[in-house]
């Protein structure tokens, strides 16, 4: 569950590129563990915890699907992926087909410990580069979800797609089977920055991808950008923002680079030292994005997210509202019954996990004993990410829970972070 101190919790903002629920940054996720022990519960939790802190009892209406395939690993990426090589794969690639079969087995074998199972309202295909997977295989996953849980008519079905990995036919096929939102991984509009990041596409492919989405009639699409890249100047960042605005996506996600251990950037660079920008410069990049995007009508509704009215990412609101969700696939983490449960990050171990799940040896639902302090921290920290602040009563109750366990100094830090969120 959560770490026992507020310091690492509050030092993690903002998120790293490409939202993937393999781990929430302020939680210690249980990995490779098939059962979980009960956590201590406050004596009067059932009497004093407000209703929103009990929403973990509700059945999920969202599902995250991890498709780990990429042509190559980007230099900042520490996600569980499978690098396929420079060419786009075929339908017969056993690395993909075998994984899709394994993923479907996981979905089918997942227990439903709820009296009722509402149909899914959002499905998010993340990765990796999901657009490398054929529409036929995507449809097989959606069909499995429909049989197991049901999928609402008009559900938001999102897919991360990288330039150079799709054409008009693939997009139209995906739209025909229900995909209605695209998150386009542009990251930068400068050739030199894309190469220095290890991206598999160039600027030419970015423009081609934008043209394809427009010609296919994809209305709800987003652009992902990364700031604070090595050697990135304010002029480069301003150009990327301007060109994004000219493309007129309905949604823009802006991520500040996080240098992770074990990545190529983690070996080459130290945060805050040249050629990476200092914290002041990173803050200026953030302010520039907020100013330029809001000036042309995008609403800054979440720390890293901007959208035109009515085009918020509904799936990601599941995370920010601390609502339960299913997750399936290599390294993914679900949130069920107040417990966050992570799948193994290595393919061999993930295969073993699915076999154990089929044999009834995996308990990813945990139990009903949930630490209310953990829920309070989740509620406060996740709510601070969005423009929708928690109700005053919920916030006060959450602070009360925190005051039972953390020092006044920790609460002071929490209030400072909350103030920053309000100004955000």
Short mmCIF file of C-alpha atoms in Angstrom, two decimals:
data_model
loop_
_atom_site.label_atom_id
_atom_site.label_comp_id
_atom_site.label_asym_id
_atom_site.label_seq_id
_atom_site.Cartn_x
_atom_site.Cartn_y
_atom_site.Cartn_z
CA UNK A 1 0.00 0.00 0.00
CA UNK A 2 1.22 3.50 0.78
CA UNK A 3 4.64 4.47 1.99
CA UNK A 4 4.81 5.35 5.64
CA UNK A 5 6.02 8.91 5.17
CA UNK A 6 4.70 11.92 3.29
CA UNK A 7 8.10 13.00 2.01
CA UNK A 8 8.40 10.58 -0.93
CA UNK A 9 4.68 10.95 -1.61
CA UNK A 10 4.93 14.69 -2.15
CA UNK A 11 8.17 14.62 -4.11
CA UNK A 12 6.69 12.74 -7.04
CA UNK A 13 4.69 15.44 -8.85
CA UNK A 14 4.23 15.65 -11.78
CA UNK A 15 3.82 12.32 -13.53
CA UNK A 16 6.24 10.85 -16.03
CA UNK A 17 5.50 10.50 -19.76
CA UNK A 18 2.62 8.27 -20.86
CA UNK A 19 0.16 7.43 -18.16
CA UNK A 20 0.30 3.79 -17.34
CA UNK A 21 -1.20 2.26 -14.18
CA UNK A 22 1.72 -0.07 -13.63
CA UNK A 23 2.34 1.96 -10.48
CA UNK A 24 1.02 5.09 -8.87
CA UNK A 25 4.11 7.08 -7.83
CA UNK A 26 3.21 7.58 -4.17
CA UNK A 27 2.34 3.94 -3.52
CA UNK A 28 4.47 0.90 -2.90
CA UNK A 29 2.90 -1.66 -5.20
CA UNK A 30 2.91 -5.32 -4.30
CA UNK A 31 4.66 -7.07 -7.17
CA UNK A 32 4.82 -10.79 -7.82
CA UNK A 33 2.62 -11.41 -4.77
CA UNK A 34 -0.40 -13.64 -5.08
CA UNK A 35 -2.02 -12.92 -1.70
CA UNK A 36 -1.97 -9.89 0.57
CA UNK A 37 -2.08 -9.61 4.35
CA UNK A 38 -4.66 -7.42 6.04
CA UNK A 39 -3.52 -3.91 6.90
CA UNK A 40 -4.27 -2.38 10.32
CA UNK A 41 -7.51 -0.39 10.44
CA UNK A 42 -8.30 2.54 12.71
CA UNK A 43 -10.58 1.46 15.53
CA UNK A 44 -13.46 3.75 14.53
CA UNK A 45 -12.96 3.74 10.78
CA UNK A 46 -16.40 2.38 10.00
CA UNK A 47 -18.05 5.16 12.02
CA UNK A 48 -16.10 8.23 10.96
CA UNK A 49 -14.80 7.70 7.43
CA UNK A 50 -16.88 9.70 4.90
CA UNK A 51 -18.70 7.83 2.15
CA UNK A 52 -16.26 8.77 -0.65
CA UNK A 53 -13.49 6.93 1.18
CA UNK A 54 -15.57 3.75 0.95
CA UNK A 55 -16.05 3.85 -2.80
CA UNK A 56 -13.40 1.12 -3.16
CA UNK A 57 -16.24 -1.34 -2.37
CA UNK A 58 -17.92 -0.48 -5.66
CA UNK A 59 -17.33 -2.68 -8.72
CA UNK A 60 -15.10 -1.08 -11.36
CA UNK A 61 -16.47 0.39 -14.57
CA UNK A 62 -13.04 0.98 -16.15
CA UNK A 63 -10.37 -1.34 -17.51
CA UNK A 64 -6.76 -0.70 -18.49
CA UNK A 65 -5.21 -3.04 -21.06
CA UNK A 66 -1.41 -3.12 -21.35
CA UNK A 67 -0.06 -3.88 -24.83
CA UNK A 68 3.70 -3.81 -24.25
CA UNK A 69 5.00 -3.90 -27.83
CA UNK A 70 7.32 -1.20 -29.17
CA UNK A 71 9.67 -0.97 -32.10
CA UNK A 72 12.42 0.14 -29.69
CA UNK A 73 12.76 1.36 -26.13
CA UNK A 74 12.83 5.13 -25.71
CA UNK A 75 15.70 6.47 -23.64
CA UNK A 76 13.39 7.72 -20.84
CA UNK A 77 11.16 4.64 -20.65
CA UNK A 78 11.14 2.24 -17.69
CA UNK A 79 7.79 0.61 -18.49
CA UNK A 80 7.53 -3.16 -19.09
CA UNK A 81 7.77 -3.47 -22.88
CA UNK A 82 8.75 -5.94 -25.59
CA UNK A 83 10.95 -4.38 -28.30
CA UNK A 84 10.03 -5.87 -31.69
CA UNK A 85 12.53 -4.15 -33.98
CA UNK A 86 12.34 -1.33 -36.48
CA UNK A 87 9.70 -2.77 -38.80
CA UNK A 88 6.01 -2.94 -37.97
CA UNK A 89 4.97 -6.49 -36.98
CA UNK A 90 2.63 -8.78 -38.90
CA UNK A 91 -0.52 -10.48 -37.65
CA UNK A 92 1.39 -13.74 -37.42
CA UNK A 93 4.13 -12.50 -35.09
CA UNK A 94 4.06 -15.11 -32.29
CA UNK A 95 5.37 -12.61 -29.74
CA UNK A 96 2.14 -10.67 -30.15
CA UNK A 97 -0.35 -13.47 -30.78
CA UNK A 98 0.88 -15.52 -27.80
CA UNK A 99 0.67 -12.47 -25.52
CA UNK A 100 -2.86 -11.60 -26.67
CA UNK A 101 -3.96 -15.15 -25.91
CA UNK A 102 -2.36 -14.92 -22.46
CA UNK A 103 -4.03 -11.56 -21.84
CA UNK A 104 -7.44 -12.97 -22.76
CA UNK A 105 -6.88 -15.89 -20.40
CA UNK A 106 -6.19 -13.41 -17.61
CA UNK A 107 -9.40 -11.50 -18.32
CA UNK A 108 -11.51 -14.65 -18.44
CA UNK A 109 -10.01 -16.01 -15.21
CA UNK A 110 -10.41 -12.82 -13.19
CA UNK A 111 -12.82 -13.31 -10.30
CA UNK A 112 -15.78 -11.00 -9.88
CA UNK A 113 -16.35 -10.64 -6.15
CA UNK A 114 -19.29 -8.28 -6.53
CA UNK A 115 -23.03 -8.90 -6.35
CA UNK A 116 -23.51 -7.07 -9.63
CA UNK A 117 -21.08 -6.45 -12.48
CA UNK A 118 -21.81 -3.16 -14.25
CA UNK A 119 -20.65 -2.86 -17.86
CA UNK A 120 -17.41 -1.03 -18.54
CA UNK A 121 -17.72 2.69 -19.23
CA UNK A 122 -14.08 3.23 -20.23
CA UNK A 123 -11.37 1.02 -21.72
CA UNK A 124 -7.81 2.28 -22.20
CA UNK A 125 -5.24 0.48 -24.37
CA UNK A 126 -1.83 1.64 -23.16
CA UNK A 127 1.71 0.49 -23.60
CA UNK A 128 4.09 0.16 -25.17
CA UNK A 129 2.69 1.12 -28.54
CA UNK A 130 -0.79 -0.42 -28.83
CA UNK A 131 -1.12 0.74 -32.44
CA UNK A 132 1.43 -1.94 -33.40
CA UNK A 133 -1.21 -4.57 -32.59
CA UNK A 134 -3.56 -5.48 -35.43
CA UNK A 135 -7.23 -4.40 -35.28
CA UNK A 136 -8.23 -8.07 -35.40
CA UNK A 137 -6.39 -8.74 -32.13
CA UNK A 138 -7.72 -5.58 -30.52
CA UNK A 139 -11.23 -6.73 -31.43
CA UNK A 140 -10.58 -10.11 -29.80
CA UNK A 141 -9.65 -8.34 -26.56
CA UNK A 142 -12.75 -6.13 -26.70
CA UNK A 143 -14.93 -9.16 -27.37
CA UNK A 144 -13.43 -10.90 -24.33
CA UNK A 145 -14.18 -7.83 -22.18
CA UNK A 146 -17.75 -7.71 -23.49
CA UNK A 147 -18.37 -11.34 -22.61
CA UNK A 148 -16.75 -11.08 -19.18
CA UNK A 149 -17.97 -7.67 -17.98
CA UNK A 150 -20.02 -6.04 -20.72
CA UNK A 151 -19.15 -2.73 -22.37
CA UNK A 152 -21.55 0.21 -22.37
CA UNK A 153 -22.85 1.51 -25.65
CA UNK A 154 -20.89 4.69 -26.29
CA UNK A 155 -18.13 3.73 -23.82
CA UNK A 156 -14.92 5.73 -24.10
CA UNK A 157 -12.39 3.37 -25.70
CA UNK A 158 -8.96 4.99 -25.89
CA UNK A 159 -5.79 3.82 -27.58
CA UNK A 160 -2.25 5.16 -27.42
CA UNK A 161 -0.85 5.41 -30.96
CA UNK A 162 2.59 6.45 -32.17
CA UNK A 163 3.30 8.20 -35.47
CA UNK A 164 4.50 5.79 -38.14
CA UNK A 165 2.65 2.78 -36.72
CA UNK A 166 -0.74 3.16 -38.42
CA UNK A 167 -2.41 4.09 -41.69
CA UNK A 168 -5.93 5.09 -42.70
CA UNK A 169 -7.11 1.51 -43.02
CA UNK A 170 -5.97 0.58 -39.52
CA UNK A 171 -7.57 3.67 -38.01
CA UNK A 172 -10.89 3.06 -39.75
CA UNK A 173 -10.86 -0.60 -38.70
CA UNK A 174 -10.21 0.40 -35.08
CA UNK A 175 -12.98 3.00 -35.18
CA UNK A 176 -15.34 0.43 -36.64
CA UNK A 177 -14.85 -1.84 -33.64
CA UNK A 178 -15.39 0.91 -31.06
CA UNK A 179 -12.10 2.78 -30.53
CA UNK A 180 -13.24 6.41 -30.30
CA UNK A 181 -10.33 8.22 -28.65
CA UNK A 182 -6.68 8.38 -29.73
CA UNK A 183 -3.71 9.52 -27.65
CA UNK A 184 -0.97 10.42 -30.14
CA UNK A 185 2.57 10.11 -28.78
CA UNK A 186 4.24 13.07 -30.50
CA UNK A 187 6.54 14.12 -27.61
CA UNK A 188 8.35 16.84 -29.64
CA UNK A 189 8.28 18.59 -33.02
CA UNK A 190 12.08 18.81 -33.36
CA UNK A 191 13.97 16.08 -35.20
CA UNK A 192 17.02 16.38 -32.97
CA UNK A 193 14.98 15.96 -29.79
CA UNK A 194 13.13 12.91 -31.13
CA UNK A 195 16.45 11.28 -32.03
CA UNK A 196 18.01 12.14 -28.68
CA UNK A 197 15.02 10.50 -26.94
CA UNK A 198 15.38 7.32 -28.98
CA UNK A 199 11.94 7.74 -30.54
CA UNK A 200 11.22 5.48 -33.50
CA UNK A 201 9.47 8.24 -35.48
CA UNK A 202 10.49 11.59 -36.92
CA UNK A 203 8.72 14.89 -37.50
CA UNK A 204 7.54 13.79 -40.96
CA UNK A 205 5.68 10.85 -39.40
CA UNK A 206 4.10 13.23 -36.86
CA UNK A 207 2.51 15.34 -39.59
CA UNK A 208 1.44 12.23 -41.50
CA UNK A 209 -0.22 10.82 -38.36
CA UNK A 210 -2.11 14.06 -37.73
CA UNK A 211 -3.30 14.09 -41.35
CA UNK A 212 -4.45 10.46 -41.13
CA UNK A 213 -6.49 11.10 -37.98
CA UNK A 214 -8.13 14.09 -39.63
CA UNK A 215 -8.92 12.30 -42.89
CA UNK A 216 -10.43 9.35 -41.00
CA UNK A 217 -12.72 11.62 -39.02
CA UNK A 218 -11.25 10.95 -35.58
CA UNK A 219 -12.79 13.73 -33.52
CA UNK A 220 -11.54 12.93 -30.01
CA UNK A 221 -7.76 12.80 -30.14
CA UNK A 222 -4.97 14.00 -27.89
CA UNK A 223 -1.34 15.02 -28.36
CA UNK A 224 1.30 13.95 -25.81
CA UNK A 225 4.30 16.27 -25.34
CA UNK A 226 7.36 16.05 -23.08
CA UNK A 227 9.11 19.06 -21.58
CA UNK A 228 12.54 19.35 -19.90
CA UNK A 229 14.24 17.07 -22.43
CA UNK A 230 18.06 17.15 -22.79
CA UNK A 231 19.15 20.23 -24.79
CA UNK A 232 15.54 21.41 -25.10
CA UNK A 233 15.36 25.21 -25.25
CA UNK A 234 12.40 27.47 -24.44
CA UNK A 235 12.21 28.26 -28.16
CA UNK A 236 11.89 24.55 -29.01
CA UNK A 237 9.20 24.07 -26.37
CA UNK A 238 7.27 27.10 -27.58
CA UNK A 239 7.43 25.76 -31.14
CA UNK A 240 6.10 22.34 -30.07
CA UNK A 241 3.22 23.99 -28.24
CA UNK A 242 2.45 26.31 -31.17
CA UNK A 243 2.44 23.48 -33.72
CA UNK A 244 0.23 21.41 -31.41
CA UNK A 245 -2.24 24.28 -31.15
CA UNK A 246 -2.26 24.61 -34.94
CA UNK A 247 -3.15 20.91 -35.25
CA UNK A 248 -6.20 21.52 -33.00
CA UNK A 249 -6.44 18.28 -31.05
CA UNK A 250 -9.29 18.13 -28.57
CA UNK A 251 -6.89 17.26 -25.76
CA UNK A 252 -3.22 17.91 -24.92
CA UNK A 253 -1.13 16.08 -22.32
CA UNK A 254 2.08 17.79 -21.18
CA UNK A 255 4.56 15.74 -19.15
CA UNK A 256 7.74 16.85 -17.45
CA UNK A 257 10.61 14.43 -18.07
CA UNK A 258 11.30 12.06 -15.18
CA UNK A 259 14.78 10.54 -15.25
CA UNK A 260 14.36 6.95 -14.04
CA UNK A 261 17.07 4.62 -12.83
CA UNK A 262 17.83 1.82 -15.25
CA UNK A 263 16.99 3.87 -18.35
CA UNK A 264 19.52 5.26 -20.81
CA UNK A 265 18.76 8.78 -19.59
CA UNK A 266 19.28 7.53 -16.04
CA UNK A 267 22.81 6.47 -17.00
CA UNK A 268 23.65 9.58 -19.00
CA UNK A 269 22.09 12.43 -17.04
CA UNK A 270 21.60 13.78 -13.53
CA UNK A 271 18.37 15.73 -12.94
CA UNK A 272 18.97 19.46 -12.68
CA UNK A 273 22.39 19.31 -14.34
CA UNK A 274 23.17 20.27 -17.93
CA UNK A 275 21.99 19.30 -20.51
CA UNK A 276 18.80 18.83 -18.50
CA UNK A 277 17.10 22.05 -17.39
CA UNK A 278 17.13 23.11 -13.75
CA UNK A 279 13.94 23.13 -11.69
CA UNK A 280 13.36 26.82 -12.42
CA UNK A 281 13.57 26.22 -16.16
CA UNK A 282 11.24 23.22 -15.89
CA UNK A 283 8.74 25.39 -14.01
CA UNK A 284 8.98 27.97 -16.79
CA UNK A 285 8.23 25.27 -19.38
CA UNK A 286 5.16 24.31 -17.35
CA UNK A 287 3.97 27.90 -17.06
CA UNK A 288 4.50 28.45 -20.79
CA UNK A 289 2.36 25.43 -21.62
CA UNK A 290 -0.40 26.54 -19.26
CA UNK A 291 -0.39 30.08 -20.62
CA UNK A 292 -0.29 29.20 -24.32
CA UNK A 293 -2.89 26.43 -24.13
CA UNK A 294 -5.37 28.25 -21.91
CA UNK A 295 -5.04 31.42 -24.01
CA UNK A 296 -6.49 29.56 -27.01
CA UNK A 297 -9.34 27.95 -25.11
CA UNK A 298 -7.98 24.71 -23.66
CA UNK A 299 -9.08 24.09 -20.09
CA UNK A 300 -6.35 23.08 -17.64
CA UNK A 301 -8.38 20.39 -15.87
CA UNK A 302 -5.57 18.23 -14.47
CA UNK A 303 -1.91 18.86 -13.64
CA UNK A 304 -0.69 17.46 -16.97
CA UNK A 305 -3.88 17.68 -19.04
CA UNK A 306 -5.68 20.30 -21.12
CA UNK A 307 -8.81 19.90 -23.20
CA UNK A 308 -11.59 21.63 -25.06
CA UNK A 309 -14.87 21.63 -23.16
CA UNK A 310 -16.37 18.16 -22.96
CA UNK A 311 -13.21 16.30 -24.02
CA UNK A 312 -11.68 15.33 -20.68
CA UNK A 313 -10.23 11.83 -20.64
CA UNK A 314 -12.97 9.98 -18.77
CA UNK A 315 -10.75 6.98 -18.13
CA UNK A 316 -8.06 9.02 -16.39
CA UNK A 317 -10.68 10.61 -14.16
CA UNK A 318 -11.13 7.11 -12.75
CA UNK A 319 -7.60 7.39 -11.36
CA UNK A 320 -7.87 10.98 -10.13
CA UNK A 321 -11.18 10.26 -8.38
CA UNK A 322 -9.57 7.22 -6.71
CA UNK A 323 -12.24 4.92 -8.13
CA UNK A 324 -11.58 1.18 -8.59
CA UNK A 325 -10.48 -0.18 -11.95
CA UNK A 326 -9.44 -3.42 -13.58
CA UNK A 327 -6.03 -3.75 -15.20
CA UNK A 328 -4.80 -6.57 -17.39
CA UNK A 329 -1.44 -7.38 -18.87
CA UNK A 330 2.27 -7.36 -18.20
CA UNK A 331 3.20 -5.12 -15.25
CA UNK A 332 -0.22 -3.50 -14.98
CA UNK A 333 -1.73 -2.61 -11.60
CA UNK A 334 -5.42 -2.83 -10.72
CA UNK A 335 -7.27 -1.17 -7.86
CA UNK A 336 -9.92 -3.45 -6.38
CA UNK A 337 -11.50 -3.49 -2.92
CA UNK A 338 -9.14 -0.73 -1.82
CA UNK A 339 -6.05 -2.76 -2.78
CA UNK A 340 -3.56 -2.01 -5.55
CA UNK A 341 -2.25 -5.20 -7.09
CA UNK A 342 0.54 -5.35 -9.66
CA UNK A 343 1.24 -8.02 -12.24
CA UNK A 344 4.82 -9.21 -12.83
CA UNK A 345 6.92 -7.11 -15.20
CA UNK A 346 8.74 -10.05 -16.82
CA UNK A 347 6.98 -12.19 -19.41
CA UNK A 348 7.91 -15.54 -17.89
CA UNK A 349 6.69 -14.48 -14.45
CA UNK A 350 3.53 -13.01 -15.97
CA UNK A 351 2.81 -16.36 -17.65
CA UNK A 352 3.13 -18.01 -14.25
CA UNK A 353 0.82 -15.41 -12.76
CA UNK A 354 -1.91 -16.17 -15.33
CA UNK A 355 -1.55 -19.92 -14.72
CA UNK A 356 -1.87 -19.36 -10.96
CA UNK A 357 -4.89 -17.14 -11.57
CA UNK A 358 -6.55 -19.89 -13.61
CA UNK A 359 -5.84 -22.37 -10.81
CA UNK A 360 -7.34 -20.12 -8.13
CA UNK A 361 -4.01 -19.37 -6.47
CA UNK A 362 -4.07 -15.59 -6.97
CA UNK A 363 -6.06 -13.17 -4.84
CA UNK A 364 -5.88 -9.79 -6.55
CA UNK A 365 -9.04 -8.62 -4.78
CA UNK A 366 -7.39 -8.55 -1.36
CA UNK A 367 -9.92 -8.35 1.48
CA UNK A 368 -12.24 -5.88 3.14
CA UNK A 369 -9.66 -4.71 5.70
CA UNK A 370 -8.40 -1.44 4.26
CA UNK A 371 -6.31 1.11 6.13
CA UNK A 372 -8.42 4.28 6.21
CA UNK A 373 -5.30 6.46 6.49
CA UNK A 374 -4.10 5.04 3.18
CA UNK A 375 -7.45 5.86 1.60
CA UNK A 376 -7.29 9.37 3.04
CA UNK A 377 -3.87 10.00 1.52
CA UNK A 378 -5.04 8.59 -1.80
CA UNK A 379 -8.13 10.80 -1.77
CA UNK A 380 -6.21 13.98 -0.98
CA UNK A 381 -3.25 13.43 -3.28
CA UNK A 382 -5.27 12.25 -6.28
CA UNK A 383 -7.83 15.03 -5.87
CA UNK A 384 -5.08 17.64 -5.88
CA UNK A 385 -4.20 16.67 -9.43
CA UNK A 386 -7.46 17.97 -10.86
CA UNK A 387 -9.29 21.28 -11.10
CA UNK A 388 -12.20 19.59 -9.32
CA UNK A 389 -11.23 19.93 -5.67
CA UNK A 390 -12.57 17.43 -3.15
CA UNK A 391 -15.60 18.50 -1.18
CA UNK A 392 -14.56 20.42 1.92
CA UNK A 393 -15.95 17.76 4.25
CA UNK A 394 -14.02 15.00 2.46
CA UNK A 395 -10.83 17.02 2.55
CA UNK A 396 -11.20 17.80 6.27
CA UNK A 397 -11.96 14.17 7.12
CA UNK A 398 -8.93 13.08 5.10
CA UNK A 399 -6.68 15.57 6.91
CA UNK A 400 -8.08 14.31 10.22
CA UNK A 401 -7.03 10.77 9.32
CA UNK A 402 -3.58 11.96 8.38
CA UNK A 403 -3.21 13.86 11.63
CA UNK A 404 -3.63 10.57 13.52
CA UNK A 405 -0.43 9.18 12.05
CA UNK A 406 1.83 11.88 10.65
CA UNK A 407 3.81 14.69 12.21
CA UNK A 408 2.73 18.32 12.08
CA UNK A 409 5.69 18.95 9.84
CA UNK A 410 4.28 16.41 7.39
CA UNK A 411 0.89 18.10 7.46
CA UNK A 412 2.56 21.44 6.83
CA UNK A 413 4.21 19.97 3.76
CA UNK A 414 0.88 18.55 2.66
CA UNK A 415 -0.79 21.95 2.95
CA UNK A 416 1.98 23.58 0.91
CA UNK A 417 1.51 20.99 -1.82
CA UNK A 418 -2.26 21.51 -1.70
CA UNK A 419 -1.76 25.28 -2.11
CA UNK A 420 0.44 24.63 -5.13
CA UNK A 421 -2.29 22.42 -6.56
CA UNK A 422 -4.90 25.15 -6.09
CA UNK A 423 -2.68 27.65 -7.87
CA UNK A 424 -1.84 25.11 -10.58
#
